[in-house]
Amino acid sequence: MSERPGTPRRETRRLVAGRGVFTGDIALPRMAHVAFLRSPHAHARIVRIDSAAARAMPGVLRVAAAADLAAVCKPMQTAMANAPDHVSPPQSPLADGVARWQGEPVVAVAAETQAAAEDAVEAIEIAWEELPAALDAAAALESGAPLVHPALGHNRALDRALGKPDVAAETAQGEVVVARRFGFNRHTGVPLEPRIVLADYDPFADSLAVWQSHQVPHQMHDVFARLLGIPEHRVRVVCRDVGGGFGIKLHVYPDELATAALAKLLGRPVRFESRRTEAFVSDAHAREFEIEGRLAAGADGTIAALETDILCAAGAYSIYPRGSVGDAMLAGMMMGGPYRVGAQRARVRVAYLNKVPTGSYRGVGQPVGCAVTEVLVDEAAHALGVDPVEFRRRAYHRADALPLTTAGGLRLESISLRPCLDALVARMDYAGLRAEQRRLREAGRLAGIGVATFLEMTAPGAYLYGPAEIRISAQDSATVQIDPAGMVRCAVGCTDQGQGTLTGVAAIVAEALGVPMEHVAVEAGDSAGPYGGGAYASRGLPIGGEAAHRAARDLRAHLLELAAPLLQTKPEALDIRAASIVDKAGGAERMKLAELSRIAHFRPDLLPGGTAPRLAATQSFVPAAPYFAANGVQGCLLEIDRETGVIALRKHWVVEDCGRIVNADLVDGQLRGGVVQGLGCALLEHCVYDGEGQLLAGSLMDYAMPRADNMPPIDVGHVSTPQPGTALGIKGVGEAGTVGASAAMWCAVNDALRPLGARMERMPFTAERVLAAIKAANG
């Protein structure tokens, strides 16, 4: 007898428990696979879907459109309580009546195998009515532009003013006023591991278990519970061993939500894996900007005024749940951050377009704000006849003025601008490089030196999402427990996408407890574990590590309280070192920690009456500050071939202050990786669209990525200024390399072209664009 689609296949399994062997006929649902028919158009009305042929194909379990999933899944809609001017339409897991970007999922097919699902997708026929598409941000905000969401009546996602209403009077005080235009290319994260989700719904228990390649399991736990209508305590999300995220895996994607909805409809596990080609039209994009900036300055380092007009191109929706306006807002706030700016003004506009939705990507708007600021500072320095390094030194915030709030609204508590700059100048041999540059220019070669100062806003506190009523945790919790053999387990709410966060947590716990690092095992990435915010904004060790440290110190104190009566002394006379209880004064070993743990677990009768051994401790931490400000300076040396326009990166330098360094190799690795990502964005990466809204860079054959043969040697140095108000003094470092790299390269490219009277105003700095700039400057 044939099985009905969706009926679990019945298989016989032998269940082994202890020494007994039990055989029974039990229902084990086989895993289904899902594939999506995605819109081939940037904007089109769905006239008719004919899926009859697909439904009849072998192995097909379900063919679902928007209406089918609506019965079990609510739409997503980003909302910010503190930003009523942010307008955001609802978004269904599958396009409901209209597809609004090329790549939007329209129909989902669940089948017994991946191949069967993909074959069935090919058999579906859709009748489309193409609609005009909004593809340019400036044009999209004009009257009469094609509307991405006609119900809104406009394409405006945000229009907001930052800083002073008018800075004309302050601008007039500058000795020079420099004005420049900036174009930033749309790009995406391309993590090594694609997005993958496996959702397993149990209809009898009304429970959902999800295994996902994602950065924030507790966020997804909340999302699946609310949108699928499942009690929160019956949802579990596991995100272990995630192969890269870069912010791309912070968001809720419609295809992943549809996968979970299909699992609920079918009552069986359903798996989705984004193929690389579909990832380019479904993974979040970022950083498509057009910016006009103007800076008024004096030779003494006074920056009288900074004014910017920021236009950001979002996609078809404000990505859920964090939204698509943060890139632009943070870019505006970061402008001028390291410098004493007298008055600052920014207008921030975000437009909906018929493109892939935009979202968080490594650094969010910080690389944009840094690049605009540093190029303007460079241009002002040259207009004033002051060396760019010296001008920065004069213009920096003074150490004795800290803590302070910048003209852009950033709170800075503990930064080290001048020490980082001095260290960078020494590591670069800046004077020697300038002398070498003069010799190269005399020989007709185009060598450029760029320096960029950056701030990195790390470990955001409750201010970021709390006032917006976005359900994302600012805190992390950690539980540290000791097992009978004296080994230590730590479960944390932060997660790891390859940064080495859990290695850092292990080192923190080992030091706090007084045991070797190899005695500590760290677990993370499970919503059934300690609550936390996962991984974003360089928060892992500053928040999760701080929580783990507190829990480990708490457990340590209790272990010493247990040991004291056994050793007939007081807890304060003892210490734990190298996994042994020792005399605090002389260090003499009194007993092994493993022996104490054995007694606490199995012989509590040896302890004073009424003692209840507490062999685990849980603590939480949420920053009191809005964020922990890290900082640094980057330098770039490059050469441009004046005949071909090709840029050769010769060397890159970074001096960075992330507070206390837990593991130098991990920190340096994060910096070098971030620099490569930033240089790749400036030199190569670009999500190119044609005039019909078709993504032309839709595979790794067309989307250029940095490679070992086009990246320079990267020299890394450090200054350490501990973060106040914390036990560990750690700031974040995960985005620092990316934040400053593009800015340093942009300054270096303009420096190389300056003898020709040319400059670059748009990334990426392709050979074609470089040659065009040279030609334009020379008639």
mmCIF file of N, CA and C in Angstrom, residues 333-439:
data_model
loop_
_atom_site.group_PDB
_atom_site.id
_atom_site.type_symbol
_atom_site.label_atom_id
_atom_site.label_comp_id
_atom_site.label_asym_id
_atom_site.label_seq_id
_atom_site.Cartn_x
_atom_site.Cartn_y
_atom_site.Cartn_z
ATOM 1 N N MET A 333 26.596 58.373 12.823
ATOM 2 C CA MET A 333 27.123 58.606 14.166
ATOM 3 C C MET A 333 28.643 58.506 14.206
ATOM 4 N N MET A 334 29.226 57.646 13.363
ATOM 5 C CA MET A 334 30.667 57.419 13.396
ATOM 6 C C MET A 334 31.458 58.541 12.738
ATOM 7 N N MET A 335 30.812 59.359 11.927
ATOM 8 C CA MET A 335 31.521 60.439 11.242
ATOM 9 C C MET A 335 32.245 61.324 12.262
ATOM 10 N N GLY A 336 33.522 61.549 12.011
ATOM 11 C CA GLY A 336 34.306 62.449 12.857
ATOM 12 C C GLY A 336 34.648 61.910 14.223
ATOM 13 N N GLY A 337 34.355 60.635 14.495
ATOM 14 C CA GLY A 337 34.459 60.083 15.843
ATOM 15 C C GLY A 337 35.761 60.318 16.582
ATOM 16 N N PRO A 338 36.936 60.125 15.956
ATOM 17 C CA PRO A 338 38.187 60.279 16.709
ATOM 18 C C PRO A 338 38.610 61.730 16.958
ATOM 19 N N TYR A 339 37.892 62.694 16.383
ATOM 20 C CA TYR A 339 38.394 64.068 16.335
ATOM 21 C C TYR A 339 37.513 65.049 17.094
ATOM 22 N N ARG A 340 38.138 66.151 17.492
ATOM 23 C CA ARG A 340 37.423 67.240 18.137
ATOM 24 C C ARG A 340 36.705 68.050 17.051
ATOM 25 N N VAL A 341 35.442 67.780 16.886
ATOM 26 C CA VAL A 341 34.638 68.449 15.859
ATOM 27 C C VAL A 341 33.740 69.470 16.547
ATOM 28 N N GLY A 342 33.794 70.704 16.074
ATOM 29 C CA GLY A 342 33.027 71.755 16.718
ATOM 30 C C GLY A 342 31.533 71.583 16.564
ATOM 31 N N ALA A 343 31.102 71.288 15.353
ATOM 32 C CA ALA A 343 29.677 71.115 15.081
ATOM 33 C C ALA A 343 29.519 70.073 13.982
ATOM 34 N N GLN A 344 28.499 69.274 14.119
ATOM 35 C CA GLN A 344 28.316 68.178 13.181
ATOM 36 C C GLN A 344 26.844 68.062 12.806
ATOM 37 N N ARG A 345 26.603 67.778 11.550
ATOM 38 C CA ARG A 345 25.251 67.594 11.047
ATOM 39 C C ARG A 345 25.257 66.476 10.016
ATOM 40 N N ALA A 346 24.223 65.647 10.064
ATOM 41 C CA ALA A 346 24.073 64.596 9.058
ATOM 42 C C ALA A 346 22.598 64.412 8.750
ATOM 43 N N ARG A 347 22.301 64.217 7.483
ATOM 44 C CA ARG A 347 20.967 63.785 7.082
ATOM 45 C C ARG A 347 21.091 62.342 6.610
ATOM 46 N N VAL A 348 20.273 61.484 7.170
ATOM 47 C CA VAL A 348 20.337 60.056 6.872
ATOM 48 C C VAL A 348 19.032 59.640 6.207
ATOM 49 N N ARG A 349 19.142 59.125 4.988
ATOM 50 C CA ARG A 349 17.977 58.620 4.275
ATOM 51 C C ARG A 349 18.244 57.185 3.820
ATOM 52 N N VAL A 350 17.222 56.366 3.927
ATOM 53 C CA VAL A 350 17.307 54.969 3.489
ATOM 54 C C VAL A 350 16.124 54.702 2.571
ATOM 55 N N ALA A 351 16.403 54.101 1.406
ATOM 56 C CA ALA A 351 15.363 53.864 0.411
ATOM 57 C C ALA A 351 15.186 52.375 0.164
ATOM 58 N N TYR A 352 13.926 51.957 0.045
ATOM 59 C CA TYR A 352 13.632 50.592 -0.387
ATOM 60 C C TYR A 352 13.868 50.480 -1.894
ATOM 61 N N LEU A 353 14.477 49.360 -2.299
ATOM 62 C CA LEU A 353 14.711 49.071 -3.709
ATOM 63 C C LEU A 353 14.302 47.634 -4.009
ATOM 64 N N ASN A 354 14.130 47.324 -5.277
ATOM 65 C CA ASN A 354 13.843 45.947 -5.694
ATOM 66 C C ASN A 354 15.141 45.166 -5.832
ATOM 67 N N LYS A 355 15.806 45.021 -4.696
ATOM 68 C CA LYS A 355 17.056 44.273 -4.600
ATOM 69 C C LYS A 355 17.016 43.410 -3.345
ATOM 70 N N VAL A 356 18.019 42.581 -3.181
ATOM 71 C CA VAL A 356 18.125 41.740 -1.993
ATOM 72 C C VAL A 356 18.108 42.626 -0.746
ATOM 73 N N PRO A 357 17.347 42.273 0.282
ATOM 74 C CA PRO A 357 17.354 43.073 1.520
ATOM 75 C C PRO A 357 18.759 43.221 2.091
ATOM 76 N N THR A 358 19.019 44.364 2.683
ATOM 77 C CA THR A 358 20.323 44.623 3.293
ATOM 78 C C THR A 358 20.238 44.433 4.800
ATOM 79 N N GLY A 359 21.392 44.163 5.413
ATOM 80 C CA GLY A 359 21.422 43.955 6.853
ATOM 81 C C GLY A 359 22.816 44.111 7.409
ATOM 82 N N SER A 360 23.009 43.577 8.590
ATOM 83 C CA SER A 360 24.294 43.693 9.274
ATOM 84 C C SER A 360 25.367 42.922 8.513
ATOM 85 N N TYR A 361 26.514 43.554 8.389
ATOM 86 C CA TYR A 361 27.691 42.921 7.803
ATOM 87 C C TYR A 361 28.899 43.491 8.528
ATOM 88 N N ARG A 362 29.888 42.721 8.724
ATOM 89 C CA ARG A 362 31.026 43.013 9.592
ATOM 90 C C ARG A 362 31.371 44.507 9.681
ATOM 91 N N GLY A 363 31.099 45.079 10.836
ATOM 92 C CA GLY A 363 31.349 46.493 11.075
ATOM 93 C C GLY A 363 30.128 47.365 10.925
ATOM 94 N N VAL A 364 29.062 46.823 10.296
ATOM 95 C CA VAL A 364 27.834 47.576 10.009
ATOM 96 C C VAL A 364 28.231 48.909 9.366
ATOM 97 N N GLY A 365 27.784 50.057 9.841
ATOM 98 C CA GLY A 365 28.092 51.315 9.155
ATOM 99 C C GLY A 365 29.442 51.915 9.504
ATOM 100 N N GLN A 366 30.178 51.270 10.397
ATOM 101 C CA GLN A 366 31.433 51.860 10.871
ATOM 102 C C GLN A 366 32.489 52.014 9.771
ATOM 103 N N PRO A 367 32.677 51.044 8.870
ATOM 104 C CA PRO A 367 33.655 51.263 7.798
ATOM 105 C C PRO A 367 33.304 52.449 6.905
ATOM 106 N N VAL A 368 31.999 52.682 6.711
ATOM 107 C CA VAL A 368 31.563 53.794 5.876
ATOM 108 C C VAL A 368 31.866 55.120 6.565
ATOM 109 N N GLY A 369 31.473 55.242 7.832
ATOM 110 C CA GLY A 369 31.759 56.464 8.573
ATOM 111 C C GLY A 369 33.240 56.746 8.683
ATOM 112 N N CYS A 370 34.024 55.686 8.879
ATOM 113 C CA CYS A 370 35.478 55.835 8.986
ATOM 114 C C CYS A 370 36.070 56.325 7.667
ATOM 115 N N ALA A 371 35.661 55.727 6.554
ATOM 116 C CA ALA A 371 36.233 56.092 5.259
ATOM 117 C C ALA A 371 35.924 57.541 4.897
ATOM 118 N N VAL A 372 34.685 57.960 5.067
ATOM 119 C CA VAL A 372 34.316 59.343 4.751
ATOM 120 C C VAL A 372 35.128 60.314 5.606
ATOM 121 N N THR A 373 35.183 60.036 6.890
ATOM 122 C CA THR A 373 35.928 60.916 7.796
ATOM 123 C C THR A 373 37.392 61.005 7.422
ATOM 124 N N GLU A 374 38.030 59.853 7.225
ATOM 125 C CA GLU A 374 39.478 59.842 7.008
ATOM 126 C C GLU A 374 39.872 60.450 5.666
ATOM 127 N N VAL A 375 39.078 60.240 4.633
ATOM 128 C CA VAL A 375 39.386 60.867 3.347
ATOM 129 C C VAL A 375 39.232 62.381 3.452
ATOM 130 N N LEU A 376 38.175 62.852 4.121
ATOM 131 C CA LEU A 376 38.009 64.293 4.304
ATOM 132 C C LEU A 376 39.139 64.890 5.136
ATOM 133 N N VAL A 377 39.543 64.194 6.187
ATOM 134 C CA VAL A 377 40.661 64.668 7.013
ATOM 135 C C VAL A 377 41.938 64.733 6.184
ATOM 136 N N ASP A 378 42.187 63.705 5.371
ATOM 137 C CA ASP A 378 43.355 63.697 4.494
ATOM 138 C C ASP A 378 43.333 64.883 3.532
ATOM 139 N N GLU A 379 42.177 65.109 2.915
ATOM 140 C CA GLU A 379 42.061 66.199 1.947
ATOM 141 C C GLU A 379 42.267 67.548 2.626
ATOM 142 N N ALA A 380 41.727 67.706 3.822
ATOM 143 C CA ALA A 380 41.914 68.964 4.553
ATOM 144 C C ALA A 380 43.388 69.178 4.895
ATOM 145 N N ALA A 381 44.059 68.119 5.327
ATOM 146 C CA ALA A 381 45.480 68.234 5.679
ATOM 147 C C ALA A 381 46.296 68.692 4.481
ATOM 148 N N HIS A 382 46.057 68.098 3.320
ATOM 149 C CA HIS A 382 46.815 68.490 2.127
ATOM 150 C C HIS A 382 46.466 69.906 1.691
ATOM 151 N N ALA A 383 45.197 70.293 1.812
ATOM 152 C CA ALA A 383 44.813 71.657 1.462
ATOM 153 C C ALA A 383 45.477 72.682 2.378
ATOM 154 N N LEU A 384 45.735 72.282 3.619
ATOM 155 C CA LEU A 384 46.364 73.169 4.597
ATOM 156 C C LEU A 384 47.889 73.104 4.553
ATOM 157 N N GLY A 385 48.435 72.172 3.784
ATOM 158 C CA GLY A 385 49.878 72.014 3.722
ATOM 159 C C GLY A 385 50.470 71.356 4.953
ATOM 160 N N VAL A 386 49.676 70.524 5.642
ATOM 161 C CA VAL A 386 50.119 69.837 6.852
ATOM 162 C C VAL A 386 50.201 68.337 6.562
ATOM 163 N N ASP A 387 51.241 67.695 7.049
ATOM 164 C CA ASP A 387 51.352 66.247 6.869
ATOM 165 C C ASP A 387 50.115 65.561 7.458
ATOM 166 N N PRO A 388 49.539 64.587 6.742
ATOM 167 C CA PRO A 388 48.297 63.959 7.227
ATOM 168 C C PRO A 388 48.418 63.320 8.605
ATOM 169 N N VAL A 389 49.572 62.745 8.924
ATOM 170 C CA VAL A 389 49.756 62.157 10.245
ATOM 171 C C VAL A 389 49.785 63.238 11.311
ATOM 172 N N GLU A 390 50.496 64.297 11.032
ATOM 173 C CA GLU A 390 50.598 65.376 12.006
ATOM 174 C C GLU A 390 49.250 66.058 12.214
ATOM 175 N N PHE A 391 48.486 66.221 11.138
ATOM 176 C CA PHE A 391 47.172 66.843 11.292
ATOM 177 C C PHE A 391 46.282 65.991 12.185
ATOM 178 N N ARG A 392 46.328 64.695 12.002
ATOM 179 C CA ARG A 392 45.514 63.820 12.860
ATOM 180 C C ARG A 392 45.933 63.959 14.317
ATOM 181 N N ARG A 393 47.220 63.992 14.543
ATOM 182 C CA ARG A 393 47.699 64.108 15.922
ATOM 183 C C ARG A 393 47.173 65.389 16.570
ATOM 184 N N ARG A 394 47.128 66.453 15.816
ATOM 185 C CA ARG A 394 46.638 67.724 16.343
ATOM 186 C C ARG A 394 45.120 67.706 16.571
ATOM 187 N N ALA A 395 44.401 66.947 15.750
ATOM 188 C CA ALA A 395 42.938 67.007 15.764
ATOM 189 C C ALA A 395 42.290 66.002 16.710
ATOM 190 N N TYR A 396 43.061 65.029 17.210
ATOM 191 C CA TYR A 396 42.485 64.000 18.062
ATOM 192 C C TYR A 396 41.848 64.565 19.334
ATOM 193 N N HIS A 397 40.899 63.802 19.881
ATOM 194 C CA HIS A 397 40.448 64.058 21.248
ATOM 195 C C HIS A 397 41.651 63.931 22.185
ATOM 196 N N ARG A 398 41.703 64.764 23.175
ATOM 197 C CA ARG A 398 42.794 64.699 24.146
ATOM 198 C C ARG A 398 42.472 63.683 25.234
ATOM 199 N N ALA A 399 43.485 63.000 25.671
ATOM 200 C CA ALA A 399 43.298 61.947 26.673
ATOM 201 C C ALA A 399 42.706 62.499 27.964
ATOM 202 N N ASP A 400 43.104 63.736 28.327
ATOM 203 C CA ASP A 400 42.607 64.288 29.592
ATOM 204 C C ASP A 400 41.149 64.743 29.507
ATOM 205 N N ALA A 401 40.557 64.686 28.298
ATOM 206 C CA ALA A 401 39.155 65.067 28.144
ATOM 207 C C ALA A 401 38.207 63.876 28.290
ATOM 208 N N LEU A 402 38.755 62.669 28.375
ATOM 209 C CA LEU A 402 37.928 61.476 28.502
ATOM 210 C C LEU A 402 37.383 61.335 29.924
ATOM 211 N N PRO A 403 36.185 60.755 30.091
ATOM 212 C CA PRO A 403 35.242 60.330 29.047
ATOM 213 C C PRO A 403 34.539 61.522 28.423
ATOM 214 N N LEU A 404 34.069 61.327 27.187
ATOM 215 C CA LEU A 404 33.419 62.412 26.470
ATOM 216 C C LEU A 404 32.402 61.842 25.495
ATOM 217 N N THR A 405 31.563 62.717 24.985
ATOM 218 C CA THR A 405 30.616 62.375 23.937
ATOM 219 C C THR A 405 30.970 63.164 22.696
ATOM 220 N N THR A 406 31.141 62.484 21.577
ATOM 221 C CA THR A 406 31.548 63.147 20.348
ATOM 222 C C THR A 406 30.403 63.978 19.780
ATOM 223 N N ALA A 407 30.733 64.811 18.809
ATOM 224 C CA ALA A 407 29.713 65.635 18.161
ATOM 225 C C ALA A 407 28.684 64.775 17.445
ATOM 226 N N GLY A 408 29.075 63.537 17.094
ATOM 227 C CA GLY A 408 28.144 62.613 16.454
ATOM 228 C C GLY A 408 27.327 61.794 17.425
ATOM 229 N N GLY A 409 27.610 61.939 18.722
ATOM 230 C CA GLY A 409 26.816 61.250 19.735
ATOM 231 C C GLY A 409 27.418 59.982 20.285
ATOM 232 N N LEU A 410 28.696 59.690 19.993
ATOM 233 C CA LEU A 410 29.348 58.497 20.524
ATOM 234 C C LEU A 410 29.924 58.776 21.910
ATOM 235 N N ARG A 411 29.758 57.803 22.797
ATOM 236 C CA ARG A 411 30.328 57.921 24.137
ATOM 237 C C ARG A 411 31.669 57.194 24.161
ATOM 238 N N LEU A 412 32.750 57.947 24.470
ATOM 239 C CA LEU A 412 34.094 57.377 24.510
ATOM 240 C C LEU A 412 34.611 57.439 25.943
ATOM 241 N N GLU A 413 34.982 56.276 26.480
ATOM 242 C CA GLU A 413 35.438 56.222 27.873
ATOM 243 C C GLU A 413 36.940 56.061 27.995
ATOM 244 N N SER A 414 37.492 55.124 27.238
ATOM 245 C CA SER A 414 38.889 54.760 27.440
ATOM 246 C C SER A 414 39.504 54.378 26.104
ATOM 247 N N ILE A 415 40.108 55.347 25.423
ATOM 248 C CA ILE A 415 40.734 55.084 24.125
ATOM 249 C C ILE A 415 42.157 55.621 24.125
ATOM 250 N N SER A 416 42.911 55.257 23.101
ATOM 251 C CA SER A 416 44.349 55.582 23.082
ATOM 252 C C SER A 416 44.748 56.029 21.677
ATOM 253 N N LEU A 417 44.240 57.172 21.240
ATOM 254 C CA LEU A 417 44.457 57.604 19.862
ATOM 255 C C LEU A 417 45.928 57.919 19.579
ATOM 256 N N ARG A 418 46.517 58.796 20.349
ATOM 257 C CA ARG A 418 47.904 59.188 20.079
ATOM 258 C C ARG A 418 48.884 58.035 20.288
ATOM 259 N N PRO A 419 48.762 57.244 21.364
ATOM 260 C CA PRO A 419 49.683 56.103 21.485
ATOM 261 C C PRO A 419 49.599 55.145 20.299
ATOM 262 N N CYS A 420 48.401 54.908 19.782
ATOM 263 C CA CYS A 420 48.273 54.021 18.618
ATOM 264 C C CYS A 420 48.925 54.645 17.390
ATOM 265 N N LEU A 421 48.709 55.949 17.181
ATOM 266 C CA LEU A 421 49.313 56.612 16.032
ATOM 267 C C LEU A 421 50.832 56.602 16.127
ATOM 268 N N ASP A 422 51.372 56.890 17.308
ATOM 269 C CA ASP A 422 52.825 56.892 17.474
ATOM 270 C C ASP A 422 53.405 55.501 17.212
ATOM 271 N N ALA A 423 52.717 54.471 17.697
ATOM 272 C CA ALA A 423 53.191 53.107 17.468
ATOM 273 C C ALA A 423 53.130 52.751 15.990
ATOM 274 N N LEU A 424 52.078 53.183 15.294
ATOM 275 C CA LEU A 424 51.970 52.888 13.867
ATOM 276 C C LEU A 424 53.073 53.578 13.081
ATOM 277 N N VAL A 425 53.315 54.840 13.375
ATOM 278 C CA VAL A 425 54.358 55.598 12.676
ATOM 279 C C VAL A 425 55.710 54.913 12.830
ATOM 280 N N ALA A 426 55.978 54.410 14.026
ATOM 281 C CA ALA A 426 57.243 53.716 14.268
ATOM 282 C C ALA A 426 57.305 52.402 13.506
ATOM 283 N N ARG A 427 56.226 51.634 13.520
ATOM 284 C CA ARG A 427 56.228 50.329 12.849
ATOM 285 C C ARG A 427 56.328 50.494 11.331
ATOM 286 N N MET A 428 55.706 51.534 10.801
ATOM 287 C CA MET A 428 55.772 51.777 9.362
ATOM 288 C C MET A 428 57.110 52.355 8.928
ATOM 289 N N ASP A 429 57.824 52.982 9.847
ATOM 290 C CA ASP A 429 58.937 53.866 9.476
ATOM 291 C C ASP A 429 58.392 54.918 8.518
ATOM 292 N N TYR A 430 57.422 55.661 9.014
ATOM 293 C CA TYR A 430 56.655 56.586 8.183
ATOM 294 C C TYR A 430 57.562 57.572 7.450
ATOM 295 N N ALA A 431 58.531 58.140 8.162
ATOM 296 C CA ALA A 431 59.432 59.098 7.517
ATOM 297 C C ALA A 431 60.209 58.422 6.398
ATOM 298 N N GLY A 432 60.662 57.197 6.634
ATOM 299 C CA GLY A 432 61.393 56.467 5.600
ATOM 300 C C GLY A 432 60.519 56.164 4.391
ATOM 301 N N LEU A 433 59.257 55.828 4.634
ATOM 302 C CA LEU A 433 58.341 55.550 3.527
ATOM 303 C C LEU A 433 58.099 56.802 2.696
ATOM 304 N N ARG A 434 57.947 57.941 3.352
ATOM 305 C CA ARG A 434 57.745 59.180 2.613
ATOM 306 C C ARG A 434 58.981 59.502 1.756
ATOM 307 N N ALA A 435 60.165 59.260 2.292
ATOM 308 C CA ALA A 435 61.384 59.501 1.510
ATOM 309 C C ALA A 435 61.438 58.566 0.301
ATOM 310 N N GLU A 436 61.087 57.309 0.506
ATOM 311 C CA GLU A 436 61.062 56.356 -0.599
ATOM 312 C C GLU A 436 60.001 56.745 -1.625
ATOM 313 N N GLN A 437 58.882 57.253 -1.159
ATOM 314 C CA GLN A 437 57.830 57.691 -2.071
ATOM 315 C C GLN A 437 58.326 58.822 -2.964
ATOM 316 N N ARG A 438 59.079 59.758 -2.418
ATOM 317 C CA ARG A 438 59.607 60.854 -3.225
ATOM 318 C C ARG A 438 60.532 60.331 -4.308
ATOM 319 N N ARG A 439 61.357 59.342 -3.992
ATOM 320 C CA ARG A 439 62.265 58.770 -4.987
ATOM 321 C C ARG A 439 61.473 58.065 -6.092
#
